[in-house]
Coordinates of C-alpha atoms in Angstrom, one line a residue:
X1 CA 0.0 0.2 -0.3
X2 CA 1.7 3.6 -0.8
X3 CA 1.8 6.2 1.3
X4 CA -0.9 7.9 -0.5
X5 CA -3.6 5.3 -0.1
X6 CA -2.1 5.1 3.9
X7 CA -3.1 8.9 4.0
X8 CA -6.3 8.4 2.2
X9 CA -7.4 5.7 4.8
X10 CA -6.4 8.0 7.5
X11 CA -8.4 10.9 6.6
X12 CA -11.2 8.7 6.3
X13 CA -10.6 7.4 10.1
X14 CA -10.5 11.0 11.0
X15 CA -13.6 12.1 9.5
X16 CA -15.4 9.2 10.7
X17 CA -14.1 10.2 14.3
X18 CA -12.4 7.1 15.1
X19 CA -8.6 9.0 15.8
X20 CA -8.4 12.5 17.3
X21 CA -7.3 15.4 15.5
X22 CA -3.8 15.2 17.7
X23 CA -3.3 11.7 16.9
X24 CA -3.8 12.1 13.0
X25 CA -1.2 14.8 12.9
X26 CA 1.2 12.8 13.9
X27 CA 0.5 9.7 12.0
X28 CA 0.1 12.3 8.9
X29 CA 3.6 13.8 9.5
X30 CA 5.0 10.4 10.0
X31 CA 3.8 9.3 6.5
X32 CA 4.6 12.4 4.9
X33 CA 8.2 12.1 6.4
X34 CA 8.9 8.6 5.4
X35 CA 8.0 9.8 2.1
X36 CA 10.4 12.2 1.9
X37 CA 13.0 10.0 2.8
X38 CA 12.1 7.3 0.3
X39 CA 12.6 9.7 -2.7
X40 CA 15.8 11.3 -1.1
X41 CA 17.5 8.0 -0.9
X42 CA 16.4 7.2 -4.3
X43 CA 18.4 9.6 -5.9
X44 CA 15.6 12.0 -7.1
X45 CA 14.7 15.4 -5.9
X46 CA 11.6 15.8 -3.7
X47 CA 9.0 17.8 -5.6
X48 CA 6.1 19.1 -3.3
X49 CA 2.5 18.4 -4.7
X50 CA 1.2 20.0 -7.5
X51 CA -1.0 23.3 -6.4
X52 CA -4.6 22.2 -5.3
X53 CA -7.4 22.5 -7.7
X54 CA -11.2 22.5 -6.1
X55 CA -13.7 20.6 -8.4
X56 CA -17.2 19.7 -7.0
X57 CA -17.4 16.3 -7.4
X58 CA -19.7 14.1 -5.3
X59 CA -18.1 13.0 -2.3
X60 CA -17.0 9.2 -1.7
X61 CA -17.5 9.3 1.9
X62 CA -20.0 11.6 3.8
X63 CA -21.0 12.2 7.5
X64 CA -24.7 13.4 7.3
X65 CA -26.5 14.2 10.9
X66 CA -30.3 13.5 10.5
X67 CA -32.2 16.0 13.2
X68 CA -35.2 13.8 15.1
X69 CA -38.7 13.9 13.8
X70 CA -40.8 16.3 15.9
X71 CA -44.5 15.9 15.9
X72 CA -45.3 19.4 15.0
X73 CA -42.4 19.5 11.8
X74 CA -44.4 16.5 10.8
X75 CA -46.5 18.4 8.0
X76 CA -43.3 20.9 7.1
X77 CA -40.7 19.9 4.3
X78 CA -37.7 18.8 5.6
X79 CA -34.8 21.6 5.7
X80 CA -31.4 20.9 5.1
X81 CA -28.7 20.1 7.5
X82 CA -26.1 23.3 7.2
X83 CA -24.0 21.6 10.2
X84 CA -23.0 18.5 8.7
X85 CA -19.1 16.6 7.7
X86 CA -18.6 17.3 4.0
X87 CA -15.9 15.1 2.5
X88 CA -14.3 16.7 -0.9
X89 CA -12.3 14.8 -3.4
X90 CA -9.8 16.5 -5.1
X91 CA -8.6 15.5 -8.4
X92 CA -4.8 16.2 -8.4
X93 CA -4.6 15.7 -12.1
X94 CA -2.7 12.3 -11.7
X95 CA -5.8 10.6 -10.6
X96 CA -4.3 10.2 -7.1
X97 CA -6.1 11.9 -4.1
X98 CA -5.2 14.8 -2.0
X99 CA -4.1 14.1 1.5
X100 CA -5.7 17.5 2.2
X101 CA -8.6 17.1 0.5
X102 CA -10.9 16.4 3.8
X103 CA -12.7 19.4 4.4
X104 CA -15.0 19.6 8.0
X105 CA -18.0 22.1 7.8
X106 CA -18.0 24.2 11.3
X107 CA -20.3 22.8 14.3
X108 CA -20.3 19.5 12.7
X109 CA -18.8 17.9 15.7
X110 CA -15.6 16.8 13.7
X111 CA -12.1 17.9 14.3
X112 CA -10.8 20.8 12.4
X113 CA -8.1 19.8 10.0
X114 CA -4.5 21.5 9.4
X115 CA -4.3 23.1 6.0
X116 CA -1.4 22.9 3.8
X117 CA -0.8 24.0 0.2
X118 CA -2.6 26.9 -1.6
X119 CA -5.0 28.6 -0.2
X120 CA -8.6 27.0 -0.3
X121 CA -11.0 27.3 -3.5
X122 CA -14.7 26.5 -2.4
X123 CA -16.4 24.7 -5.1
X124 CA -19.2 27.1 -6.4
X125 CA -21.7 24.0 -7.6
X126 CA -24.7 22.8 -5.7
X127 CA -24.8 21.5 -2.5
X128 CA -25.7 17.2 -2.4
X129 CA -27.6 15.3 0.0
X130 CA -28.4 11.6 -0.4
X131 CA -26.2 11.0 -3.4
X132 CA -28.4 13.6 -5.9
X133 CA -28.9 17.0 -5.9
X134 CA -31.3 19.0 -3.5
X135 CA -34.1 20.9 -4.0
X136 CA -33.1 22.9 -0.7
X137 CA -31.9 26.5 -1.0
X138 CA -28.1 26.3 -0.5
X139 CA -26.5 28.2 3.2
X140 CA -26.6 32.1 2.5
X141 CA -22.7 32.0 2.9
X142 CA -22.8 29.8 -0.6
X143 CA -25.2 31.8 -2.7
X144 CA -24.7 35.3 -1.0
X145 CA -28.3 35.7 0.2
X146 CA -28.4 37.2 3.6
X147 CA -31.8 36.1 4.2
X148 CA -32.8 33.9 6.9
X149 CA -36.2 32.9 8.3
X150 CA -37.4 34.4 11.5
X151 CA -35.8 31.9 14.7
X152 CA -38.8 29.9 16.8
X153 CA -38.3 32.0 19.6
X154 CA -39.1 34.9 17.7
X155 CA -42.7 34.2 16.8
X156 CA -45.4 34.2 19.3
X157 CA -47.2 37.5 20.5
X158 CA -45.8 40.8 20.7
X159 CA -44.1 41.6 24.0
X160 CA -44.9 45.3 23.7
X161 CA -48.4 47.0 23.1
X162 CA -48.9 49.7 20.9
X163 CA -47.9 53.3 22.2
X164 CA -51.3 54.3 23.1
X165 CA -52.4 50.9 25.0
X166 CA -48.8 51.5 26.8
X167 CA -49.1 55.0 27.7
X168 CA -52.6 53.9 29.0
X169 CA -51.7 51.3 30.9
X170 CA -48.6 53.6 32.2
X171 CA -51.1 55.8 33.4
X172 CA -53.4 53.6 35.4
X173 CA -50.2 52.2 37.0
X174 CA -49.0 55.7 37.8
X175 CA -52.3 56.4 39.3
X176 CA -52.4 53.1 41.4
X177 CA -49.0 53.8 42.8
X178 CA -49.9 57.3 44.1
X179 CA -53.0 55.9 45.7
X180 CA -51.4 53.3 47.6
X181 CA -48.7 55.7 48.7
X182 CA -51.3 58.3 50.0
X183 CA -52.9 55.4 51.8
X184 CA -49.8 54.1 53.3
X185 CA -49.0 57.6 54.6
X186 CA -52.1 58.1 56.1
X187 CA -52.0 54.7 58.1
X188 CA -48.1 55.4 59.4
X189 CA -49.4 59.0 60.4
X190 CA -52.9 57.6 62.3
X191 CA -50.4 55.1 64.3
X192 CA -48.0 57.7 65.2
X193 CA -51.0 60.0 65.8
X194 CA -52.8 57.1 68.2
X195 CA -49.6 55.7 70.0
X196 CA -48.4 59.2 70.5
X197 CA -51.9 60.3 72.5
X198 CA -51.6 56.9 74.3
X199 CA -48.5 57.5 75.4
X200 CA -49.3 60.9 76.7
X201 CA -52.0 59.4 78.3
X202 CA -49.5 57.0 80.2
X203 CA -47.8 60.1 81.2
X204 CA -44.3 61.1 80.1
X205 CA -41.0 60.0 81.2
X206 CA -39.4 61.7 84.2
X207 CA -37.7 64.8 84.3
X208 CA -34.6 63.4 86.4
X209 CA -34.4 60.7 83.7
X210 CA -33.2 63.5 81.1
X211 CA -31.5 65.6 83.1
X212 CA -29.3 62.2 84.0
X213 CA -28.9 61.4 80.5
X214 CA -27.6 64.4 79.4
X215 CA -24.8 64.6 82.8
X216 CA -21.5 64.5 81.5
X217 CA -19.1 61.7 82.4
X218 CA -16.9 64.2 84.4
X219 CA -18.8 66.5 86.6
X220 CA -17.6 70.1 86.4
X221 CA -14.9 71.7 88.5
X222 CA -17.0 73.8 91.5
X223 CA -16.4 77.3 92.3
X224 CA -14.4 78.0 95.2
X225 CA -15.7 80.3 97.9
X226 CA -16.1 84.2 97.3
X227 CA -12.7 86.0 97.7
X228 CA -12.0 87.7 100.8
X229 CA -9.5 91.0 101.5
X230 CA -5.9 90.2 101.2
X231 CA -4.7 88.6 104.6
X232 CA -1.1 90.5 104.2
X233 CA 1.7 88.3 105.9
X234 CA 2.1 84.6 104.9
X235 CA 1.4 83.5 108.2
X236 CA -1.8 84.7 108.5
X237 CA -2.8 83.2 105.1
X238 CA -2.8 79.7 106.2
X239 CA -5.3 77.6 107.9
X240 CA -4.8 76.6 111.2
X241 CA -4.4 74.9 113.8
X242 CA -3.4 71.8 111.4
X243 CA -5.0 68.2 112.6
X244 CA -3.0 65.9 114.5
X245 CA 0.4 67.1 116.2
X246 CA 3.3 69.7 114.9
X247 CA 5.8 68.1 112.8
X248 CA 9.2 70.0 113.2
X249 CA 10.6 71.9 110.2
X250 CA 8.0 74.3 109.9
X251 CA 8.2 78.4 110.4
X252 CA 9.4 81.6 108.7
X253 CA 11.6 80.9 105.3
X254 CA 13.5 83.7 103.2
X255 CA 14.9 82.5 99.9
X256 CA 18.4 81.1 101.0
X257 CA 16.9 79.4 103.5
X258 CA 14.1 77.8 101.8
X259 CA 16.6 76.7 99.1
X260 CA 19.3 75.1 101.6
X261 CA 16.3 72.9 103.0
X262 CA 15.0 72.1 99.2
X263 CA 11.6 72.8 100.5
X264 CA 11.1 73.6 96.7
X265 CA 13.1 72.6 94.0
X266 CA 13.8 72.3 90.1
X267 CA 11.7 75.4 88.1
X268 CA 9.9 76.6 91.0
X269 CA 13.2 77.6 92.7
X270 CA 13.8 79.4 89.9
X271 CA 10.5 80.9 89.5
X272 CA 10.7 82.0 93.1
X273 CA 14.2 83.6 92.6
X274 CA 13.0 85.5 89.4
X275 CA 9.7 86.7 91.0
X276 CA 11.7 88.2 93.8
X277 CA 10.3 86.2 96.9
X278 CA 10.2 87.9 100.0
X279 CA 9.2 85.5 102.6
X280 CA 7.4 82.1 103.3
X281 CA 5.6 80.2 106.0
X282 CA 5.4 76.5 106.1
X283 CA 2.8 75.0 108.7
X284 CA 2.9 70.9 109.1
X285 CA 1.7 68.6 111.4
X286 CA 1.4 64.3 111.5
X287 CA -2.2 62.7 112.1
X288 CA -1.5 59.1 112.6
X289 CA 0.1 57.8 109.1
X290 CA -0.7 61.1 107.0
X291 CA 1.6 63.8 107.0
X292 CA -0.1 67.7 106.2
X293 CA 1.3 70.6 104.9
X294 CA 0.5 73.9 104.0
X295 CA 2.6 76.7 102.7
X296 CA 2.4 79.9 101.4
X297 CA 4.9 82.2 99.2
X298 CA 4.6 85.8 99.0
X299 CA 6.5 87.9 96.1
X300 CA 6.2 91.0 93.8
X301 CA 2.8 90.7 92.5
X302 CA -0.3 88.6 91.5
X303 CA 1.0 87.9 88.2
X304 CA 4.5 87.1 89.7
X305 CA 2.6 84.6 91.7
X306 CA 0.7 82.9 88.6
X307 CA 3.9 82.0 87.2
X308 CA 5.5 80.4 90.4
X309 CA 2.1 78.5 90.0
X310 CA 3.0 77.3 86.9
X311 CA 6.4 76.2 87.7
X312 CA 5.3 74.2 90.6
X313 CA 3.0 72.3 88.3
X314 CA 5.8 71.5 85.5
X315 CA 7.9 70.1 88.7
X316 CA 4.8 68.0 89.3
X317 CA 4.6 66.3 86.4
X318 CA 4.9 63.2 87.1
X319 CA 1.6 63.3 88.8
X320 CA -1.6 63.5 87.1
X321 CA -4.6 66.1 87.4
X322 CA -7.6 64.7 89.5
X323 CA -10.8 67.1 88.3
X324 CA -12.8 65.3 90.9
X325 CA -10.9 67.0 94.0
X326 CA -10.2 70.5 91.6
X327 CA -11.7 73.9 92.1
X328 CA -11.8 76.1 89.6
X329 CA -8.6 78.1 90.0
X330 CA -7.5 75.3 92.1
X331 CA -5.3 72.2 90.4
X332 CA -5.0 69.0 92.0
X333 CA -2.5 66.0 91.6
X334 CA -2.0 63.2 92.4
X335 CA -0.5 59.8 92.4
X336 CA -3.0 56.9 90.9
X337 CA -2.8 55.1 94.1
X338 CA -3.2 58.5 96.0
X339 CA -0.4 58.5 98.3
X340 CA 0.3 62.0 97.8
X341 CA -2.2 64.4 97.1
X342 CA -1.2 68.5 96.4
X343 CA -3.1 71.3 95.2
X344 CA -1.5 74.9 94.6
X345 CA -3.4 78.1 93.7
X346 CA -2.8 82.0 93.9
X347 CA -3.8 84.5 96.6
X348 CA -3.1 87.9 95.4
X349 CA 0.5 88.0 95.7
X350 CA 0.8 84.9 97.1
X351 CA 1.7 81.0 95.8
X352 CA -0.3 78.7 98.1
X353 CA 0.1 74.9 98.3
X354 CA -1.8 72.1 100.0
X355 CA -0.4 68.6 100.5
X356 CA -1.0 65.3 102.2
X357 CA 1.0 62.5 102.2
X358 CA 0.7 58.6 103.7
X359 CA 2.6 55.8 104.7
X360 CA -0.3 53.8 104.3
X361 CA -4.2 53.3 104.8
X362 CA -6.8 54.7 103.0
X363 CA -7.8 57.7 104.6
X364 CA -5.5 60.1 102.9
X365 CA -7.9 61.4 100.2
X366 CA -10.8 62.0 102.5
X367 CA -8.2 64.1 104.8
X368 CA -6.9 65.8 102.1
X369 CA -10.4 67.2 100.6
X370 CA -11.1 68.2 104.4
X371 CA -7.7 70.2 104.6
X372 CA -8.3 71.6 100.9
X373 CA -11.9 73.2 101.7
X374 CA -11.0 74.8 105.3
X375 CA -7.8 76.2 103.4
X376 CA -9.7 77.8 100.6
X377 CA -12.8 78.9 102.9
X378 CA -10.0 80.9 104.9
X379 CA -8.3 82.1 101.6
X380 CA -10.0 81.3 98.7
X381 CA -8.0 81.9 95.3
X382 CA -8.1 85.2 93.4
X383 CA -6.9 83.7 90.1
X384 CA -9.8 81.3 88.7

């Protein structure tokens, strides 16, 4: 069997679906390669196949798919199935079949064939079915006729009515929607009206609840007692006597003695020097485990006293402000455990600070609140 016969047999197997496209290409390349080697070993030069000449001849083999007969199509003439595999045989001048003659019509279920040689020229002859000429019209891509029959899914009643009918229906729908919306609005309004009256009959919520919800999480800082005339000397600006037993180390101080005993250090001492401190008085006592102290320091004027207070608060940056214990113009700082509590404010030309320090127990805060309250009533702040 020559390689042309084997190749024709391979084309027939591909057309019948017995081999895949990949297997067809491998076997076809092997046949062509074997024939090329045979011609070269024989001494002759390899000559490619002559150009293809397409002619319309009856196909030796064909694959035809017939649609199942449906009841509603029994009275209609059978239409030609354009999606079938047509095998076109090409006469290559010498009477031998061309291996590239098999052509598969798209959508027929077969595999597309490789295209070698000259560009394909499709025959212009009539299409054949069942061995003879068919009376059915050829496909539009052959005859150029672009007229197609109306698809089945496009048949039946129209989706939209005429313009007059649709506009009339639209007006009716809009009217219905407006009526429904008005009825719904009236129903909601009536519900809130009657439910509101019912709530009013049952009684409103207490006023105290509204005020409680509006109360901030942190209570506002209270006002200190009203101002009093200047007492003059620092010793007369301190509330006394202090609770407990008098502790050593109190009394009158000037600036050198105050610096030598390091009662106040850091920025506070620098501010006292800049403000020209004239005198200072310290009153201190011990009450159980708590140490109580009140000190007043006189400077040139009230503005200078305000600068000393600001410097003192900077030195106490390690402590945090406690607004629950503070007053307007009186800032209180303390540690988280409230082992030490300190307050400072301006009283005319004097800077005053109050302190309670404890070695243990939980009475330090209560005693500090009492001591600060008494001191503010005795010498209230003048800068608030």
